[in-house]
CSV table of C-alpha atoms in Angstrom, one decimal:
chain,number,residue,atom,x,y,z
A,1,MET,CA,107.2,50.4,152.0
A,2,ASN,CA,108.7,53.9,152.3
A,3,LYS,CA,106.0,56.5,152.8
A,4,ASN,CA,108.2,59.1,151.1
A,5,ASN,CA,108.2,57.2,147.8
A,6,TYR,CA,106.0,58.7,145.2
A,7,ALA,CA,105.3,57.8,141.5
A,8,LEU,CA,104.3,60.2,138.7
A,9,ILE,CA,103.0,58.3,135.7
A,10,MET,CA,102.9,60.3,132.4
A,11,ALA,CA,99.9,59.3,130.4
A,12,GLY,CA,99.2,62.1,128.1
A,13,GLY,CA,100.4,60.9,124.7
A,14,VAL,CA,98.4,60.0,121.6
A,15,GLY,CA,100.5,57.2,120.2
A,16,SER,CA,100.0,58.1,116.5
A,17,ARG,CA,102.5,55.4,115.3
A,18,PHE,CA,100.1,52.8,116.5
A,19,TRP,CA,97.2,54.2,114.4
A,20,PRO,CA,94.6,52.9,113.6
A,21,VAL,CA,94.4,51.0,116.9
A,22,SER,CA,95.6,54.0,118.9
A,23,ARG,CA,93.6,57.1,118.3
A,24,THR,CA,93.4,60.5,119.8
A,25,GLU,CA,90.3,59.7,121.8
A,26,TYR,CA,91.7,56.3,123.1
A,27,PRO,CA,95.4,56.2,122.8
A,28,LYS,CA,97.8,53.3,123.2
A,29,GLN,CA,98.4,53.5,127.0
A,30,PHE,CA,94.7,52.5,127.4
A,31,ILE,CA,94.9,49.4,125.0
A,32,ASP,CA,95.8,45.8,125.8
A,33,PHE,CA,98.2,45.1,122.8
A,34,PHE,CA,99.2,41.6,123.8
A,35,GLY,CA,95.8,40.2,124.8
A,36,ILE,CA,96.8,39.6,128.4
A,37,GLY,CA,93.8,41.2,130.0
A,38,LYS,CA,95.6,44.4,131.1
A,39,THR,CA,96.2,47.6,129.3
A,40,LEU,CA,99.7,49.3,129.3
A,41,ILE,CA,98.7,51.8,132.0
A,42,GLN,CA,97.1,49.1,134.2
A,43,SER,CA,100.4,47.1,134.0
A,44,THR,CA,102.4,50.3,134.8
A,45,TYR,CA,100.2,51.2,137.8
A,46,GLU,CA,100.5,47.7,139.2
A,47,ARG,CA,104.2,47.8,139.0
A,48,PHE,CA,104.5,51.0,141.1
A,49,LEU,CA,102.1,49.6,143.7
A,50,LYS,CA,105.1,47.4,144.7
A,51,ILE,CA,107.3,50.5,145.2
A,52,CYS,CA,104.9,53.2,146.5
A,53,PRO,CA,101.8,53.4,148.6
A,54,ALA,CA,98.7,53.5,146.5
A,55,GLU,CA,97.8,57.0,147.7
A,56,ASN,CA,101.3,58.2,146.5
A,57,ILE,CA,100.8,57.3,142.8
A,58,PHE,CA,99.8,60.1,140.7
A,59,ILE,CA,98.9,60.1,137.0
A,60,VAL,CA,99.3,63.1,134.8
A,61,THR,CA,97.3,63.0,131.6
A,62,ASN,CA,95.2,65.2,129.2
A,63,GLN,CA,92.0,66.2,130.7
A,64,ILE,CA,90.1,64.3,128.0
A,65,TYR,CA,91.4,61.0,129.4
A,66,THR,CA,90.5,61.3,133.0
A,67,ASP,CA,87.3,59.2,132.7
A,68,ILE,CA,89.2,56.4,130.9
A,69,ILE,CA,91.8,56.4,133.8
A,70,LYS,CA,89.0,56.2,136.3
A,71,GLU,CA,87.5,53.3,134.4
A,72,GLN,CA,90.7,51.3,134.0
A,73,ILE,CA,92.1,52.2,137.5
A,74,PRO,CA,89.1,52.4,139.7
A,75,ASP,CA,91.0,52.5,142.9
A,76,ILE,CA,92.6,55.9,142.0
A,77,GLN,CA,91.3,59.0,143.6
A,78,ASP,CA,90.3,62.2,141.8
A,79,ASN,CA,93.2,64.1,143.6
A,80,GLN,CA,95.7,61.6,142.1
A,81,ILE,CA,94.8,62.4,138.5
A,82,LEU,CA,96.6,65.5,137.2
A,83,ALA,CA,94.5,66.8,134.3
A,84,GLU,CA,96.5,68.8,131.7
A,85,PRO,CA,94.3,71.3,129.9
A,86,ILE,CA,96.6,71.3,126.8
A,87,MET,CA,99.7,69.3,125.7
A,88,ARG,CA,102.9,71.1,126.5
A,89,ASN,CA,105.5,68.1,126.6
A,90,THR,CA,107.1,66.7,129.6
A,91,ALA,CA,108.7,69.6,131.4
A,92,PRO,CA,105.4,71.3,132.4
A,93,CYS,CA,103.8,68.0,133.5
A,94,ILE,CA,106.8,67.1,135.6
A,95,ALA,CA,106.9,70.7,137.2
A,96,TYR,CA,103.3,70.3,138.0
A,97,GLY,CA,103.5,66.9,139.5
A,98,SER,CA,106.6,67.7,141.5
A,99,MET,CA,105.0,70.9,143.0
A,100,LYS,CA,101.8,69.1,143.8
A,101,ILE,CA,103.7,66.2,145.6
A,102,THR,CA,106.0,68.8,147.3
A,103,GLU,CA,102.8,70.4,148.8
A,104,ILE,CA,101.8,67.1,150.2
A,105,ASN,CA,105.3,65.9,151.4
A,106,PRO,CA,108.4,68.1,151.0
A,107,GLU,CA,110.6,65.1,151.8
A,108,ALA,CA,109.2,63.1,148.8
A,109,THR,CA,111.4,61.0,146.5
A,110,ILE,CA,109.7,60.8,143.1
A,111,VAL,CA,110.0,58.4,140.2
A,112,VAL,CA,108.7,59.7,136.9
A,113,ALA,CA,107.9,57.1,134.3
A,114,PRO,CA,105.8,56.9,130.9
A,115,SER,CA,102.6,54.8,131.1
A,116,ASP,CA,103.1,52.9,127.9
A,117,HIS,CA,106.4,51.0,128.4
A,118,THR,CA,106.8,47.2,129.0
A,119,ILE,CA,109.0,45.5,131.4
A,120,ALA,CA,109.7,41.8,131.1
A,121,ASP,CA,111.6,41.4,134.4
A,122,GLN,CA,109.4,43.1,137.1
A,123,ASP,CA,111.8,42.1,140.1
A,124,LYS,CA,114.9,43.7,138.3
A,125,PHE,CA,112.9,46.7,137.5
A,126,ILE,CA,111.7,47.2,141.1
A,127,ALA,CA,115.2,46.6,142.4
A,128,ALA,CA,116.5,49.3,140.1
A,129,ILE,CA,113.9,51.8,141.1
A,130,GLU,CA,114.4,51.2,144.7
A,131,GLU,CA,118.0,51.6,144.6
A,132,SER,CA,117.7,54.8,142.7
A,133,MET,CA,115.2,56.2,145.1
A,134,ALA,CA,117.4,55.4,148.1
A,135,ALA,CA,120.3,57.2,146.4
A,136,ALA,CA,118.2,60.1,145.3
A,137,ALA,CA,116.9,60.5,148.9
A,138,LYS,CA,120.5,60.9,150.2
A,139,ASN,CA,122.1,63.0,147.4
A,140,ASN,CA,121.2,66.2,145.5
A,141,CYS,CA,121.1,64.5,142.1
A,142,LEU,CA,118.9,63.7,139.2
A,143,ILE,CA,119.0,60.0,138.3
A,144,THR,CA,117.8,58.3,135.1
A,145,LEU,CA,117.7,54.7,134.1
A,146,GLY,CA,119.9,53.7,131.2
A,147,ILE,CA,119.2,50.4,129.4
A,148,LYS,CA,122.1,48.3,128.3
A,149,PRO,CA,121.7,48.3,124.6
A,150,SER,CA,121.5,44.9,122.8
A,151,ARG,CA,121.7,46.3,119.2
A,152,PRO,CA,122.5,49.5,117.4
A,153,ASP,CA,119.1,50.8,117.5
A,154,THR,CA,118.5,54.1,115.7
A,155,GLY,CA,115.1,54.7,117.3
A,156,TYR,CA,116.3,55.5,120.9
A,157,GLY,CA,118.2,58.3,122.5
A,158,TYR,CA,121.5,57.3,124.1
A,159,ILE,CA,123.2,58.3,127.4
A,160,GLN,CA,127.0,58.3,127.7
A,161,TYR,CA,128.4,57.9,131.1
A,162,ILE,CA,131.9,58.1,132.9
A,163,ASP,CA,133.6,56.1,135.7
A,164,SER,CA,132.7,58.7,138.3
A,165,THR,CA,129.9,57.5,140.6
A,166,LEU,CA,127.8,58.6,143.5
A,167,ALA,CA,129.6,58.4,146.8
A,168,THR,CA,126.8,56.5,148.3
A,169,ASP,CA,126.3,54.0,145.4
A,170,PRO,CA,129.2,52.9,143.0
A,171,LYS,CA,126.6,51.4,140.5
A,172,ILE,CA,125.2,54.9,139.6
A,173,HIS,CA,127.4,56.8,137.2
A,174,LYS,CA,127.9,60.5,136.3
A,175,VAL,CA,126.4,61.3,133.0
A,176,LYS,CA,128.7,62.8,130.3
A,177,LEU,CA,126.1,63.5,127.6
A,178,PHE,CA,122.7,62.8,126.1
A,179,THR,CA,122.5,62.1,122.3
A,180,GLU,CA,119.4,62.0,120.3
A,181,LYS,CA,118.5,59.3,117.9
A,182,PRO,CA,121.7,58.5,116.0
A,183,ASN,CA,122.2,57.2,112.5
A,184,LEU,CA,123.2,53.5,112.2
A,185,GLU,CA,126.8,53.9,112.0
A,186,LEU,CA,126.9,56.2,115.0
A,187,ALA,CA,124.7,53.7,116.9
A,188,LYS,CA,127.1,50.9,116.0
A,189,SER,CA,130.0,52.9,117.5
A,190,PHE,CA,128.0,53.6,120.6
A,191,LEU,CA,127.4,49.9,121.1
A,192,GLN,CA,131.1,49.1,120.6
A,193,SER,CA,132.3,51.7,123.0
A,194,GLY,CA,130.5,50.1,125.9
A,195,ASP,CA,129.8,53.4,127.7
A,196,PHE,CA,126.5,54.3,126.0
A,197,LEU,CA,123.0,53.3,127.2
A,198,TRP,CA,119.6,53.6,125.8
A,199,ASN,CA,117.6,56.4,127.3
A,200,ALA,CA,114.5,54.9,129.0
A,201,GLY,CA,112.9,58.2,130.0
A,202,ILE,CA,112.6,57.0,133.5
A,203,PHE,CA,113.6,59.6,136.2
A,204,ILE,CA,114.2,59.4,139.9
A,205,TRP,CA,114.9,62.4,142.2
A,206,SER,CA,113.9,64.1,145.4
A,207,ALA,CA,111.2,66.7,145.2
A,208,LYS,CA,113.9,69.2,146.5
A,209,SER,CA,116.3,68.4,143.8
A,210,ILE,CA,114.0,68.6,140.8
A,211,ASN,CA,112.5,71.8,142.1
A,212,ALA,CA,116.0,73.3,142.5
A,213,ALA,CA,116.8,72.1,138.9
A,214,PHE,CA,113.7,73.8,137.6
A,215,GLN,CA,114.5,77.0,139.5
A,216,LYS,CA,118.0,77.0,137.9
A,217,HIS,CA,117.5,75.9,134.4
A,218,LEU,CA,113.8,76.9,133.7
A,219,PRO,CA,113.1,79.7,136.2
A,220,GLU,CA,110.0,81.0,134.4
A,221,MET,CA,108.3,77.6,134.6
A,222,TYR,CA,109.4,77.1,138.1
A,223,GLU,CA,107.9,80.5,139.3
A,224,ILE,CA,104.6,79.6,137.4
A,225,PHE,CA,104.1,76.3,139.3
A,226,GLN,CA,105.7,77.3,142.5
A,227,SER,CA,103.1,80.2,142.8
A,228,GLY,CA,100.3,77.6,143.1
A,229,LEU,CA,101.6,75.8,146.1
A,230,PRO,CA,98.8,77.2,148.3
A,231,LEU,CA,96.4,75.9,145.8
A,232,TYR,CA,97.6,72.4,145.1
A,233,ASN,CA,95.3,69.7,146.5
A,234,THR,CA,92.4,72.1,147.0
A,235,PRO,CA,89.3,72.9,144.8
A,236,LYS,CA,91.2,75.9,143.3
A,237,GLU,CA,93.9,73.7,141.7
A,238,ILE,CA,92.0,73.0,138.4
A,239,GLU,CA,91.5,76.7,137.7
A,240,PHE,CA,95.1,77.5,138.6
A,241,ILE,CA,96.5,74.9,136.3
A,242,GLY,CA,94.2,75.9,133.4
A,243,ASN,CA,95.9,79.4,133.6
A,244,ALA,CA,99.4,78.1,134.3
A,245,TYR,CA,99.5,75.9,131.3
A,246,GLN,CA,98.7,78.8,128.9
A,247,GLN,CA,101.9,80.4,130.1
A,248,CYS,CA,104.2,77.3,129.7
A,249,THR,CA,106.5,76.7,126.8
A,250,ASN,CA,106.3,73.4,125.0
A,251,ILE,CA,109.6,71.7,126.1
A,252,SER,CA,110.7,68.3,127.1
A,253,ILE,CA,112.4,67.6,130.5
A,254,ASP,CA,115.4,66.1,128.6
A,255,PHE,CA,116.2,69.4,126.7
A,256,ALA,CA,115.1,71.7,129.5
A,257,ILE,CA,116.9,70.1,132.4
A,258,MET,CA,118.7,66.8,131.9
A,259,GLU,CA,120.9,67.9,129.2
A,260,LYS,CA,121.9,71.1,131.1
A,261,ALA,CA,122.2,70.1,134.9
A,262,ASP,CA,125.6,69.1,136.2
A,263,ASN,CA,124.2,66.7,138.7
A,264,VAL,CA,122.7,64.1,136.4
A,265,TYR,CA,123.6,60.4,137.0
A,266,VAL,CA,122.5,57.1,135.4
A,267,LEU,CA,122.0,53.6,136.8
A,268,PRO,CA,122.8,51.0,134.0
A,269,ALA,CA,120.0,48.5,134.1
A,270,ASP,CA,118.7,45.4,132.2
A,271,PHE,CA,115.2,44.4,133.0
A,272,GLY,CA,113.6,43.6,129.5
A,273,TRP,CA,112.6,47.2,128.7
A,274,SER,CA,110.8,48.4,125.6
A,275,ASP,CA,109.2,51.8,125.0
A,276,LEU,CA,106.6,50.2,122.6
A,277,GLY,CA,107.3,53.0,120.1
A,278,THR,CA,106.2,51.3,116.9
A,279,TRP,CA,104.5,48.1,115.7
A,280,ALA,CA,108.1,46.7,115.3
A,281,SER,CA,108.4,46.8,119.1
A,282,ILE,CA,105.1,44.9,119.5
A,283,TYR,CA,106.3,42.5,116.8
A,284,GLU,CA,109.6,41.9,118.7
A,285,MET,CA,107.9,41.0,122.0
A,286,ALA,CA,104.9,39.1,120.8
A,287,GLU,CA,104.7,35.3,120.5
A,288,LYS,CA,105.3,34.2,116.9
A,289,ASP,CA,104.5,31.1,114.8
A,290,TYR,CA,107.2,28.9,113.2
A,291,VAL,CA,107.4,31.3,110.2
A,292,GLY,CA,107.7,34.5,112.3
A,293,ASN,CA,104.0,35.6,112.1
A,294,ALA,CA,102.9,37.5,115.3
A,295,VAL,CA,99.0,37.5,115.3
A,296,ILE,CA,97.1,39.2,118.1
A,297,PRO,CA,94.4,37.9,118.6
A,298,SER,CA,94.8,34.8,116.6
A,299,GLU,CA,91.3,33.1,116.8
A,300,LYS,CA,90.1,33.8,113.3
A,301,VAL,CA,93.2,34.8,111.3
A,302,MET,CA,94.4,32.3,108.8
A,303,MET,CA,97.8,32.6,107.2
A,304,PHE,CA,98.7,30.9,103.9
A,305,ASN,CA,102.4,31.1,102.4
A,306,SER,CA,102.8,34.3,104.6
A,307,SER,CA,105.6,35.0,107.0
A,308,ASN,CA,107.1,37.5,109.4
A,309,CYS,CA,103.9,39.5,109.5
A,310,MET,CA,102.4,41.6,112.4
A,311,VAL,CA,98.7,41.2,112.5
A,312,ASN,CA,96.3,42.9,114.8
A,313,VAL,CA,92.6,42.6,114.0
A,314,PRO,CA,89.2,42.5,116.0
A,315,LYS,CA,88.5,39.1,117.6
A,316,ASP,CA,85.4,38.5,115.6
A,317,LYS,CA,87.0,39.3,112.2
A,318,LEU,CA,87.8,36.4,109.8
A,319,VAL,CA,90.9,37.5,108.1
A,320,ILE,CA,92.7,35.4,105.4
A,321,LEU,CA,96.3,36.4,104.3
A,322,GLN,CA,97.8,34.7,101.3
A,323,GLY,CA,101.4,35.3,100.0
A,324,LEU,CA,102.1,38.2,102.4
A,325,HIS,CA,105.6,38.5,103.8
A,326,ASP,CA,107.1,41.2,106.2
A,327,TYR,CA,103.9,43.3,106.5
A,328,ILE,CA,101.9,45.0,109.2
A,329,VAL,CA,98.1,44.3,108.9
A,330,VAL,CA,96.0,46.2,111.4
A,331,GLU,CA,92.2,46.9,111.5
A,332,SER,CA,90.4,48.9,114.1
A,333,ASN,CA,87.7,51.5,114.2
A,334,SER,CA,86.5,50.7,110.7
A,335,THR,CA,89.9,51.4,109.3
A,336,LEU,CA,92.4,48.9,107.7
A,337,LEU,CA,96.2,49.5,107.5
A,338,VAL,CA,98.3,47.4,105.3
A,339,CYS,CA,102.0,48.5,105.4
A,340,PRO,CA,105.3,46.9,104.8
A,341,ARG,CA,107.2,46.5,108.1
A,342,SER,CA,110.2,48.2,106.5
A,343,GLU,CA,108.1,51.4,106.0
A,344,GLU,CA,106.3,51.6,109.3
A,345,GLN,CA,108.1,54.9,110.2
A,346,SER,CA,105.8,56.5,107.5
A,347,ILE,CA,102.7,55.8,109.6
A,348,LYS,CA,103.0,59.1,111.5
A,349,GLN,CA,103.1,61.0,108.3
A,350,ILE,CA,100.2,59.0,106.9
A,351,VAL,CA,98.1,59.9,109.9
A,352,ALA,CA,99.0,63.6,109.3
A,353,ASP,CA,98.0,63.3,105.7
A,354,ILE,CA,94.7,61.6,106.7
A,355,LYS,CA,93.9,64.4,109.0
A,356,SER,CA,94.7,67.0,106.3
A,357,LYS,CA,92.4,65.2,103.7
A,358,HIS,CA,89.6,63.8,105.8
A,359,GLY,CA,89.6,65.6,109.2
A,360,ALA,CA,90.2,64.4,112.7
A,361,LYS,CA,87.3,61.8,112.7
A,362,PHE,CA,89.6,59.1,111.5
A,363,ILE,CA,92.5,59.7,113.8
């Protein structure tokens, strides 16, 4: 295993689309949605143990989740948890993680990945990451993984690539442009063109390359985190980060760097990826009965004349559903949600309305 390989796992999101199971105090990355005995972050951490030495895996999260991470990943050391004092999107957390890793090993190659995605084919995933890390170590480039689309999905961002490839790896193509979530007609045209991929939000680069990209495209943020180099991995790091985040703009790595840099490449991949963005993605991946019901857990749920439902309720709860078709039924934290599957995009707004009317205690 290459000692220069590092992983930065992003685990700071609140997962409001999975309310009421996912809540601010205990969001989706810490939940076992499929009843397999592992939460999403535990599965992600285990994947990267096959790519990086355990001491080279870092998790960046909101400081309110550090105790949950220690509980779910007991082998991780305090220095490997990067606690953000406030939420500032992905660019600041990547700048922080990259600089912290640079202080440890300036020759590091880093893979950055969300904590709440699922991967069906572990071997293909590991092969894609290792191939990308090998290329990033040899070239001044920023690599992202693009997923070969299987349908015209309007819920994902897309990456268009061209024939030009890295000199050291003909599988890794130059990126032409990034496109945010398209409408259905545009998504259909992307699928037909054959040169568009889903944006998985997984990035691979050398510490030198990403730091140079920050210096060029986001110089103020680069200077903020670069000034802390003498303090990273010391007792003074926490205080420094508390001040640094107050100075950072709220901006994503995609908008700040990936859409602007001229050395961005993509490796087309297909390893059974899902970003688990909505209940629909859970439904798609879950086992279903002969009429399309996905029930997790299923011990005490009884379905009568009901089909194509996504049901997630406590194990000890007896639930009877009669004549319900194409619905989401979720109970957690003394809260029940019943919503047509076709209207699940409204859940985020529902959560906002609940907060406005009843305060934060329900979210």
